[in-house]
Amino acid sequence: MKKKNETKKLDKTTEQKIKTAARIVFYKKGYAATRTRDIAEEAGINIALLNYYFRSKEKLFEIIMLETVSEFLQTIEIVLNEEKSSLEKKIELIASNYIDFIIKEPNIPIFILSEIHNNQGRLLEKLPIKQILMNSVFIKQHQKAVEEGKITEPNPLHFLMNLLGMVVFPFIGKPLLQKVGGINDTQFNKLMLERKKMIPVWIKAMMKAK
């Protein structure tokens, strides 16, 4: 019995090692440019063992992609459905959580945008993004603010595009911005941490009723 439990533990350890390696390689290269050999080398195993745990590159990629996006969505869903926090507070939390998340995993924005563009149907069908957003407390609060005349733009998509654009674009344009500003990674991250306070102020000013 002890031997069987040890085997299960070993199986889980190897499986996780492969997934960790796949995450690193996929984030750097994307799906198309990644070979199973690249993942096997990163994990320090042979291709036969990788294929034993995950039948194909496509299957492994799908798992990594879903886990990556789901991890972020779970965090955002909690913020969007917090009953006691105001709309303004939710903006602060979304900006703060998203910036922290991307600083920790800087390759994720380009990875997700690229793969959504290339395989949008396959990914979006598996993620309840529309349901999470449109049924959220966040949307109800936005609608109420529009009805009360506190926000002039009735379409919540404009709100989200402004918010996510302010958060995500600097990371996507990081090489260009670093070149223009003559700054290194540490200085760039410092700028992004400053934006955690600035973005909610800008969004509030943009949406304020005239």
Backbone as a ProteinNet text record, in pm:
[ID]
protein_1_A
[PRIMARY]
MKKKNETKKLDKTTEQKIKTAARIVFYKKGYAATRTRDIAEEAGINIALLNYYFRSKEKLFEIIMLETVSEFLQTIEIVLNEEKSSLEKKIELIASNYIDFIIKEPNIPIFILSEIHNNQGRLLEKLPIKQILMNSVFIKQHQKAVEEGKITEPNPLHFLMNLLGMVVFPFIGKPLLQKVGGINDTQFNKLMLERKKMIPVWIKAMMKAK
[TERTIARY]
82.7	0	86.4	193.9	285.3	348.4	384.4	447	350.8	221.6	120.6	104.2	102.6	90	211	329.1	452	449.9	394.3	384	290.2	176.2	80	142.3	218.8	285	387.2	460.3	559.6	491.9	377.1	302.1	259.9	206.7	161.7	277.8	391.6	509.9	558.2	563.4	607.2	508.7	380.9	277.2	289.3	311.3	324.2	451.7	557.8	684.7	666	591.8	566.5	482.2	379.6	292.8	368.4	455.7	536	628.3	691.6	780.5	702	584.7	501.9	458.6	425	383.1	496.2	618.3	734.2	757	756	785.7	673.6	548.1	436	430.8	456.5	453.5	557.6	673.4	782.8	762.8	719.1	716.5	577.7	473.7	341.4	322.3	199.4	168	241.5	233.7	286	436	512.2	658.6	711.9	624.5	668.1	665.4	773.3	778.1	769.2	716.7	711	851.8	947.9	1087.5	1133.1	1087.3	1122.5	1071	948.1	886.1	956.5	986.4	1055	1191.8	1264.3	1396.7	1385.9	1286.1	1266	1231.7	1156.9	1116.5	1224.3	1324.2	1431.2	1387.1	1296.4	1247.2	1255.2	1226.4	1224.3	1083.8	1075.7	947.5	846.8	894.9	804.8	729.4	800.1	736	635	669.6	576.3	449.2	464.6	348.6	266	330	258.3	158.8	200.7	114.3	17.4	63.2	-20.6	-8.8	-120.2	-118.8	-64.6	-80.6	-36.9	-2.3	67.7	99.5	-29.6	-124.6	-252.3	-325.8	-328.8	-396.5	-328.4	-197.1	-120.6	-139.6	-139.3	-158.5	-295.4	-396.2	-532	-541.7	-477.4	-477.3	-409.5	-291.7	-216.4	-293.3	-351.2	-424.8	-545.1	-621.6	-740.1	-703.2	-597.6	-553.2	-506.8	-434.8	-382.8	-495.5	-590.2	-699.9	-794.4	-820.6	-910.6	-855.7	-724.6	-660.4	-689.7	-677.7	-704.8	-854.3	-937.4	-1081.8	-1138.3	-1085.2	-1132.7	-1107.7	-990.8	-957.4	-1049.2	-1069.4	-1153.3	-1299.8	-1346.4	-1486.6	-1519.8	-1426.6	-1447.5	-1466	-1383.4	-1392	-1524.2	-1560.3	-1680.3	-1807.7	-1808.1	-1929.6	-1928.1	-1833.8	-1830.9	-1946.8	-2042.6	-2164.1	-2137.9	-2042.5	-2024	-1932.5	-1850.9	-1758.5	-1827.1	-1790.6	-1849.4	-1789.6	-1848.2	-1796.1	-1653.9	-1632.2	-1498.6	-1395.5	-1435.2	-1344.3	-1312	-1411	-1388.8	-1286.9	-1293.5	-1196.9	-1056.1	-1040.8	-910.6	-857.6	-945.2	-904.1	-869.6	-948.3	-919.8	-784.8	-761.3	-632.9	-518.2	-535	-428.6	-399.4	-505.1	-486.9	-426.7	-472.5	-425	-277.5	-239.4	-99.6	-9.4	-51.4	27.5	43.1	-65.8	-67.9	30.3	30.5	115.9	262.6	288.8	427.4	486.7	403.8	447.3	466.9	380.9	385.9	388.1	499.9	504.7	478.5	492.9	469.6	323.1	239.2	100.4	18.2	24.8	-62.2	-47.3	75.9	97.4	57.4	88.2	51.9	-99.1	-175.1	-320.8	-379.7	-336.3	-390.2	-361.8	-242.1	-204.3	-287.6	-301.3	-372.9	-523.6	-578.5	-720.4	-747.4	-656.8	-671.7	-664.9	-574	-554.5	-655.6	-702	-791	-907.9	-967.4	-1066.6	-1187	-1235.6	-1352.6	-1328.5	-1215.8	-1184.9	-1170.6	-1105	-1081.5	-1204.9	-1266.6	-1376.9	-1498.9	-1515.9	-1628.3	-1614.9	-1493.2	-1468.9	-1466.2	-1466.2	-1458	-1586.2	-1650.5	-1777.3	-1755.3	-1673.9	-1638.1	-1761.5	-1847.4	-1965.6	-2058.5	-2080	-2169.9	-2114.1	-1983.5	-1919.7	-1936.4	-1914.9	-1921.3	-2064.2	-2149.9	-2281.9	-2376.5	-2348.8	-2434.3	-2373.8	-2271.7	-2198	-2261.6	-2225.4	-2266.1	-2208.4	-2089.6	-2021.4	-2110.6	-2170.3	-2255.9	-2380.4	-2437.8	-2557.5	-2525.6	-2407.3	-2367.5	-2344.1	-2287.5	-2264.9	-2397.7	-2494	-2624.9	-2695.2	-2682	-2744.2	-2681.1	-2547.8	-2477.9	-2521.5	-2548.2	-2596.8	-2735.9	-2822.9	-2960.6	-2964.1	-2869.5	-2865.1	-2791.6	-2740.7	-2673.4	-2530.6	-2473	-2335.4	-2233.6	-2278.4	-2192.9	-2266.1	-2194.6	-2260.4	-2262.9	-2165.1	-2157.3	-2233.6	-2345.2	-2426.7	-2370.3	-2278.4	-2225.1	-2108.8	-2123.1	-2016.6	-1890.1	-1902.1	-1783.9	-1682.9	-1731.6	-1640.7	-1563.2	-1634.4	-1575.8	-1462.8	-1492.3	-1393.7	-1276.4	-1305.1	-1196.8	-1100.1	-1155.1	-1069.7	-984.5	-1048.5	-978.8	-870.5	-907.5	-810.7	-702	-738.6	-639.4	-531.6	-573.3	-477.8	-385.9	-439.2	-359.5	-269.8	-328.4	-258.9	-161.2	-200.9	-116.7	28.2	54.6	195.7	279.8	219.4	294.1	319.7	221.3	238.1	344.1	341	437	562.5	588.1	701.1	835.3	876.4	1007.5	1019.2	911.6	912.5	918.7	835.8	831.3	963.7	1026.8	1156.9	1262	1254.9	1350.4	1331.8	1206.1	1175.2	1211.6	1177	1201	1339.6	1416.6	1549.1	1546.2	1451.3	1435.6	1455.2	1493.3	1512.6	1386.7	1392.2	1275.2	1227.9	1322	1285.4	1212.6	1264.2	1201.8	1064.9	1053.6	924.5	820.4	858.3	764.8	723.9	815.6	784.1	676.8	690.6	589.9	452.6	453.4	327.1	263.2	342.8	288	228.5	287.7	233.1	97.1	82.2	-44	-159.4	-129.9	-236.1	-320.1	-257.4	-329.5	-383.8	-312.8	-349.2	-464.9	-470.4	-573.7	-715.4	-747.1	-882.7	-919.6	-822.8	-848.1	-882.8	-806.1	-830.4	-965.6	-996.7	-1124.4	-1241.6	-1230.4	-1338	-1360	-1249.9	-1260.5	-1322.2	-1288	-1339.3	-1488.9	-1538	-1676.8	-1770.4	-1712.9	-1794.6	-1896.6	-2015.5	-2121.4	-2082.4	-2117.6	-2083.9	-2182.3
-120.5	0	125.9	120.6	233.3	261.1	155.7	170.2	235.2	199.9	255	404.9	443.9	585.7	666.1	604.5	671.4	692.7	593.5	603.8	716.6	727.3	833.9	971.8	981.2	1106.4	1143.4	1042	1063.3	1107.9	1043.2	1079.4	1225.5	1269.2	1406.9	1504.5	1468	1553.6	1571	1461.5	1466.7	1546.4	1524.6	1596.7	1747.2	1785.4	1927.6	1986.9	1907.4	1952.3	1982.2	1896.6	1915.6	2041.5	2059.4	2176.1	2306.2	2304	2422.8	2456.1	2353.7	2373.2	2424.1	2366.3	2406.3	2552.3	2591.7	2729.8	2827.3	2793.8	2878.3	2890.4	2776.6	2775.5	2840	2805.8	2864.3	3015.6	3063.2	3207.4	3279.5	3217.1	3280.3	3270.5	3154.6	3129.2	3128.2	3108	3091	2948.4	2916.2	2778.5	2733.8	2813.8	2773.4	2745.1	2828.2	2815	2714.3	2661.8	2566.7	2423.6	2348.3	2206.5	2125.5	2005.5	1919.9	1894.6	1891.9	1873.1	1988.4	2111.8	2228.7	2211.9	2163	2144.6	2033.1	1923.8	1810.9	1853.8	1932.3	1979	2071.7	2158.5	2250.2	2173	2063.6	1982.1	1883.1	1862.8	1767.7	1623.1	1596	1460	1427.6	1302	1266.5	1285.3	1291.5	1318.1	1206.3	1082.9	968.9	985.4	1033.5	1053.3	1167	1271.7	1383.7	1336.9	1258.2	1207.5	1108.9	1043.5	951	1027.5	1144.9	1225.2	1312.2	1367.3	1455.5	1410.2	1369.3	1302.9	1388.8	1521.7	1607.3	1746.9	1820.3	1959.7	2040	2011.4	2083.5	2064.7	1941.3	1912.5	1985.2	1981.3	2046.9	2198.2	2253.3	2397	2439.8	2362.8	2395.5	2400.9	2306.7	2304.1	2428.5	2461.7	2577.8	2707	2719	2839.3	2859	2753.9	2763	2794	2732.2	2757.8	2902.4	2953.2	3090.3	3191.8	3180.2	3276.2	3258.5	3133.8	3107.1	3163.8	3155.5	3208	3357.3	3430.2	3572.8	3600.1	3526.4	3548.7	3525.7	3426.2	3398.6	3517.2	3578.4	3695.6	3811.9	3835.4	3946.7	3923.3	3799.4	3768.9	3804.5	3778.4	3812.2	3962.5	4039.2	4185.9	4233.8	4180.8	4225.3	4199.1	4095.5	4056.8	4089.6	4171.9	4215.9	4313.5	4271.9	4349.9	4483.3	4483.5	4600.1	4707.2	4672.3	4771.3	4855.1	4981.4	5072.3	5047.3	5110.7	5100.7	5155.7	5267.8	5328.1	5233.9	5166	5072.3	4954.4	4909.6	4797.9	4836.4	4960.3	5007.3	5000.7	5047	5043.7	4900.9	4808.7	4670	4599.9	4624.8	4562.7	4609.3	4740.4	4795.9	4739.3	4738.5	4691.7	4543.6	4462	4316.7	4279.4	4346.9	4315.8	4352.1	4469.5	4512.5	4418.4	4381.6	4287.4	4154.1	4108.3	3980.1	3980.5	4089.6	4094.5	4118.3	4195.2	4212.5	4076.4	3993.5	3859.5	3769.9	3783.3	3701	3793.3	3860.4	3963.8	3917.2	3788.3	3738.8	3708.6	3712.8	3670.9	3758.2	3892.7	3972.8	3941.4	3938.5	3910.1	3766.4	3674.8	3534.1	3518.7	3576.8	3562.9	3632	3754.6	3827.9	3756	3703.7	3633.1	3507.6	3430.1	3303.2	3322.7	3426.6	3455.7	3495.7	3574.2	3617.7	3498.7	3406.5	3292.4	3181.1	3165.5	3051.7	3096.9	3210.6	3270.5	3180.6	3111.8	3027	2917	2847.6	2734.1	2775.1	2887.2	2930.7	2993.3	3088.6	3163.6	3077.1	2969.4	2878.6	2807.4	2791.4	2717.1	2807.1	2938.6	3032.2	3115.9	3118.3	3192.2	3341.7	3403.7	3543.8	3634.6	3612	3696.7	3685.4	3562.6	3542.2	3606.9	3591.4	3649.1	3800.5	3861.8	4007.9	4060.5	4012.7	4072.1	4044.8	3940.9	3910.2	3960.7	4041.4	4083	4202.7	4217.7	4334.6	4460.8	4448.5	4559.2	4621	4537.5	4586.2	4652.7	4594.7	4654	4791.5	4803.4	4932.2	5034.2	4989.2	5077.7	5127.4	5037	5073.5	5173.2	5150.4	5241.1	5380.2	5385.2	5513.9	5589.5	5515.9	5577.7	5635.2	5556.8	5600.8	5724.2	5732.2	5845.2	5965.5	5950.6	6061.3	6084.1	5987.3	6001.5	5963.1	5882	5839.2	5871.8	5931.4	5971.6	5861.1	5770.8	5665	5541	5505.2	5392.6	5254.3	5247.2	5116.8	5076.2	4967.9	4926.7	4878.5	4843.1	4798.1	4911.5	5034.7	5148.7	5163.5	5144.4	5150.8	5049	4925.3	4817.5	4836.8	4882.6	4905.9	5011.7	5118	5222.3	5168.6	5094.6	5042.8	4942.3	4843.2	4740	4795	4889.9	4950.8	5023	5095.4	5167.8	5072.8	4956.8	4860.1	4777.4	4724.2	4624.9	4684.9	4795.6	4846.8	4873.6	4935.3	4959.7	4832.5	4721.2	4594.8	4543	4557.4	4513.6	4599.3	4729.1	4820.6	4843	4754.7	4772	4796.1	4715.4	4739.2	4879.8	4925.1	5058.1	5166.3	5151.9	5251.7	5259.5	5143.5	5143.5	5213.8	5191.3	5254	5405.8	5448.3	5591.4	5659.8	5593.1	5654	5630.4	5541.4	5509.3	5448.6	5355.4	5295.7	5144.6	5086	4942.2	4875.6	4744.1	4669.5	4718.7	4745.7	4791.2	4925.3	5015.6	5147.9	5137.8	5045.7	5025.4	4974.9	4875.6	4821.3	4926.6	5014.8	5123.7	5214.7	5243.5	5323.7	5255.7	5125.6	5051.7	5048.8	5038.8	5041.6	5179.3	5284	5418.8	5430.2	5359.2	5363.2	5299.6	5216.4	5155.3	5263.3	5375.2	5486.4	5584.4	5597.7	5698.4	5656	5528.1	5480.4	5504.7	5471.4	5499.2	5647.1	5735.7	5880.1	5918.8	5866.6	5898	5844.2	5722	5660.5	5739.9	5777.4	5853.1	5986.5	6052.7	6182	6165.7	6056.3	6031.6	6002.6	5940	5894.7	5987.8	6089.2	6180.6	6253.1	6267.7	6337.6	6482.9	6532.3	6670.4	6766.8
0	0	0	80.2	89.3	-47	-119.4	-249.6	-349.1	-339.5	-429.5	-404.6	-277.6	-242.1	-288.6	-277.6	-322.5	-473.9	-545	-691.3	-731	-659.6	-688	-664.2	-554.6	-521.2	-629.1	-676	-781.4	-909.8	-940.6	-1060.7	-1056.9	-943.3	-927.8	-938.1	-880.7	-885.4	-1028.7	-1104.2	-1244.1	-1328	-1304.5	-1379.1	-1356	-1230.9	-1198.5	-1258.2	-1258.4	-1316.8	-1465.6	-1534.5	-1677.5	-1699.8	-1617.6	-1632.3	-1605	-1506.2	-1474.4	-1591.3	-1647	-1761.7	-1882.4	-1905.6	-2019.5	-2005.9	-1885.8	-1860.5	-1897.6	-1856.1	-1885.2	-2035.7	-2104.1	-2248.6	-2329.7	-2297.9	-2371.2	-2353.6	-2231.2	-2206.6	-2291.4	-2307.2	-2381.8	-2532.2	-2579.5	-2723.7	-2787.3	-2705.4	-2763.6	-2811.6	-2851.2	-2889.7	-3015.8	-3121.3	-3251.8	-3249.9	-3178.6	-3180.3	-3078.4	-2994.5	-2891.7	-2944.5	-2917.5	-2951.9	-2822.3	-2832.2	-2712.5	-2659.9	-2748.5	-2707.5	-2617	-2647.1	-2565.3	-2422.5	-2412.1	-2279.9	-2204	-2272.6	-2210	-2157.4	-2236.9	-2194.8	-2074.1	-2074.7	-1962.1	-1834.8	-1850.4	-1735	-1693.5	-1780.3	-1749.9	-1761.1	-1858	-1879	-2028.3	-2064.3	-2207	-2264.7	-2396.4	-2463.6	-2437.8	-2428.8	-2406.2	-2274.4	-2170.8	-2040.8	-2047.7	-2119.9	-2136.4	-2205.8	-2310.9	-2384.1	-2301.9	-2205.8	-2117.6	-2030.8	-1981.3	-1894.3	-1972.8	-2084.3	-2165.7	-2311.1	-2367.9	-2498	-2611.9	-2601	-2711	-2660.8	-2742.4	-2711	-2698.5	-2786.2	-2785.3	-2653.1	-2603	-2476.5	-2361.4	-2358.2	-2252.6	-2259.4	-2380.7	-2396.8	-2347.1	-2379.2	-2337.7	-2185.4	-2119.3	-1972.6	-1915.9	-1969.1	-1921.3	-1946.7	-2064.8	-2100.8	-2009.7	-1988.7	-1904.3	-1759.4	-1710.2	-1573.1	-1557.5	-1657.6	-1653	-1646.9	-1739.4	-1745.4	-1626.3	-1587.8	-1475.4	-1345.3	-1328.9	-1207.9	-1193	-1301.4	-1295.6	-1281.8	-1355.4	-1350.3	-1211.1	-1141.1	-1005.4	-913	-928.2	-847	-880.6	-1010.3	-1053.4	-1017.3	-1027	-996.8	-852.4	-762.1	-620.5	-604.7	-676.5	-670.8	-731.2	-847.4	-918.1	-838.9	-755.6	-685.2	-536.2	-493.8	-354.8	-330.7	-248.3	-226.5	-155.1	-62.8	23.6	-35.2	-135	-191.4	-299.4	-307.6	-405.7	-543.5	-644.6	-781	-786.6	-716.8	-713	-651.5	-545.4	-477.7	-568.3	-642.8	-735	-842.6	-889.7	-989.3	-930.9	-807.6	-740.6	-730.3	-688.9	-667.8	-798.9	-905	-1034.7	-1085.8	-1080.2	-1126.3	-1044	-912.9	-823.3	-842.6	-844.8	-858.2	-993.2	-1097.9	-1232.7	-1247.1	-1195.7	-1205.1	-1126.2	-1006.4	-925.5	-997.8	-1057.8	-1128	-1245.7	-1323.4	-1442.6	-1406.8	-1301.7	-1257.3	-1218.6	-1157.1	-1117.7	-1239.6	-1339.7	-1461.4	-1583.4	-1613	-1717.2	-1859.8	-1886.9	-2023.5	-2052.4	-1948.8	-1964.8	-2060.1	-2053.2	-2140.9	-2288.9	-2338.6	-2480.5	-2512.3	-2421.3	-2438.5	-2454.6	-2362.2	-2365.1	-2487.5	-2515.2	-2630	-2761.5	-2774.9	-2896.1	-2915.9	-2808.3	-2821.2	-2833.2	-2768.8	-2785.2	-2930.2	-2986.7	-3125.8	-3221.6	-3195.4	-3285	-3264.2	-3138.7	-3107.4	-3020.4	-3054.9	-2967	-2940.5	-3043.2	-3023.9	-2923.4	-2937.2	-2851.2	-2705	-2681.4	-2544.3	-2481.6	-2551.2	-2492.9	-2465.3	-2541.2	-2517.1	-2383	-2336.3	-2212.7	-2089.1	-2111	-1999.2	-1990.1	-1873.3	-1858.8	-1837.1	-1926.1	-1907.1	-1912.6	-2012.9	-2029.6	-1908.9	-1860.8	-1747	-1620.9	-1600.5	-1481.5	-1480.4	-1597.4	-1605.4	-1601.3	-1691.7	-1708.6	-1591.7	-1512.3	-1396.7	-1265.6	-1275.8	-1155.7	-1084.9	-958.7	-880.2	-943.8	-999.9	-1066.7	-1174.9	-1260.5	-1368.9	-1312.2	-1207.6	-1145.3	-1088.1	-1026.2	-971.3	-1082.6	-1192.6	-1306.9	-1362.9	-1378.8	-1431.3	-1339.4	-1209.8	-1112.4	-1120.4	-1136.5	-1146.1	-1271.6	-1379.4	-1504.2	-1482	-1417.8	-1391.3	-1302	-1210.9	-1117.2	-1176.2	-1298.4	-1364.2	-1318.5	-1248.1	-1199.4	-1306.4	-1403	-1514.5	-1643.7	-1738.5	-1863.4	-1968.6	-1966.6	-2067.7	-2020.6	-2088.7	-2044	-2075.6	-2172.1	-2213.3	-2122	-2043.5	-1952	-2022.4	-2152.7	-2226.6	-2244.1	-2260.9	-2269.3	-2137.8	-2030.4	-1896.7	-1884.1	-1924.4	-1912.3	-2007.8	-2129.6	-2226	-2174.7	-2116.2	-2060.2	-1945.8	-1856.1	-1738.7	-1777.1	-1858.1	-1895.9	-1987.6	-2073.3	-2160.4	-2080.7	-1977	-1893	-1816.3	-1782.3	-1706.3	-1797.9	-1904.7	-1987	-2088.3	-2152.9	-2261.2	-2220.2	-2105	-2069.7	-2066	-2024	-2020.3	-2161.1	-2249.1	-2387.5	-2457.6	-2429.4	-2492.1	-2410.6	-2314.9	-2222.5	-2291.8	-2391.4	-2455.4	-2514.8	-2580.4	-2640.9	-2533	-2429	-2322.6	-2247.1	-2226.8	-2159.3	-2245	-2375.4	-2466.9	-2468	-2480.1	-2485.1	-2353.5	-2243.3	-2112.9	-2056.4	-2119.6	-2069.2	-1930.3	-1908.6	-1776	-1780.8	-1667.6	-1658.3	-1601.8	-1580.7	-1532.5	-1396.2	-1307.1	-1172.8	-1178	-1259.6	-1273.3	-1341	-1437.7	-1505.3	-1406.3	-1325.6	-1227.1	-1125.2	-1091.3	-998.3	-1058.5	-1188.7	-1257	-1253.5	-1277.2	-1277.8	-1139.9	-1037	-900.6	-869.8	-924.8	-908.1	-976.6	-1088.5	-1164	-1087.5	-989.2	-908.5	-840.4	-805.9	-743.1	-846.9	-957.6	-1057.2	-1147.3	-1185	-1277.5	-1224.5	-1098.9	-1049.1	-1056.2	-1034	-1041.8	-1185.4	-1281.5	-1423	-1469.4	-1431	-1471.9	-1415.3	-1290.3	-1226.4	-1297.4	-1334.2	-1404.1	-1542.4	-1612	-1745.9	-1746.1	-1640.4	-1639	-1564.3	-1502.6	-1422.6	-1510.9	-1457.5	-1532	-1557.1	-1674.8	-1709.9	-1644.1
[MASK]
++++++++++++++++++++++++++++++++++++++++++++++++++++++++++++++++++++++++++++++++++++++++++++++++++++++++++++++++++++++++++++++++++++++++++++++++++++++++++++++++++++++++++++++++++++++++++++++++++++++++++++++++++

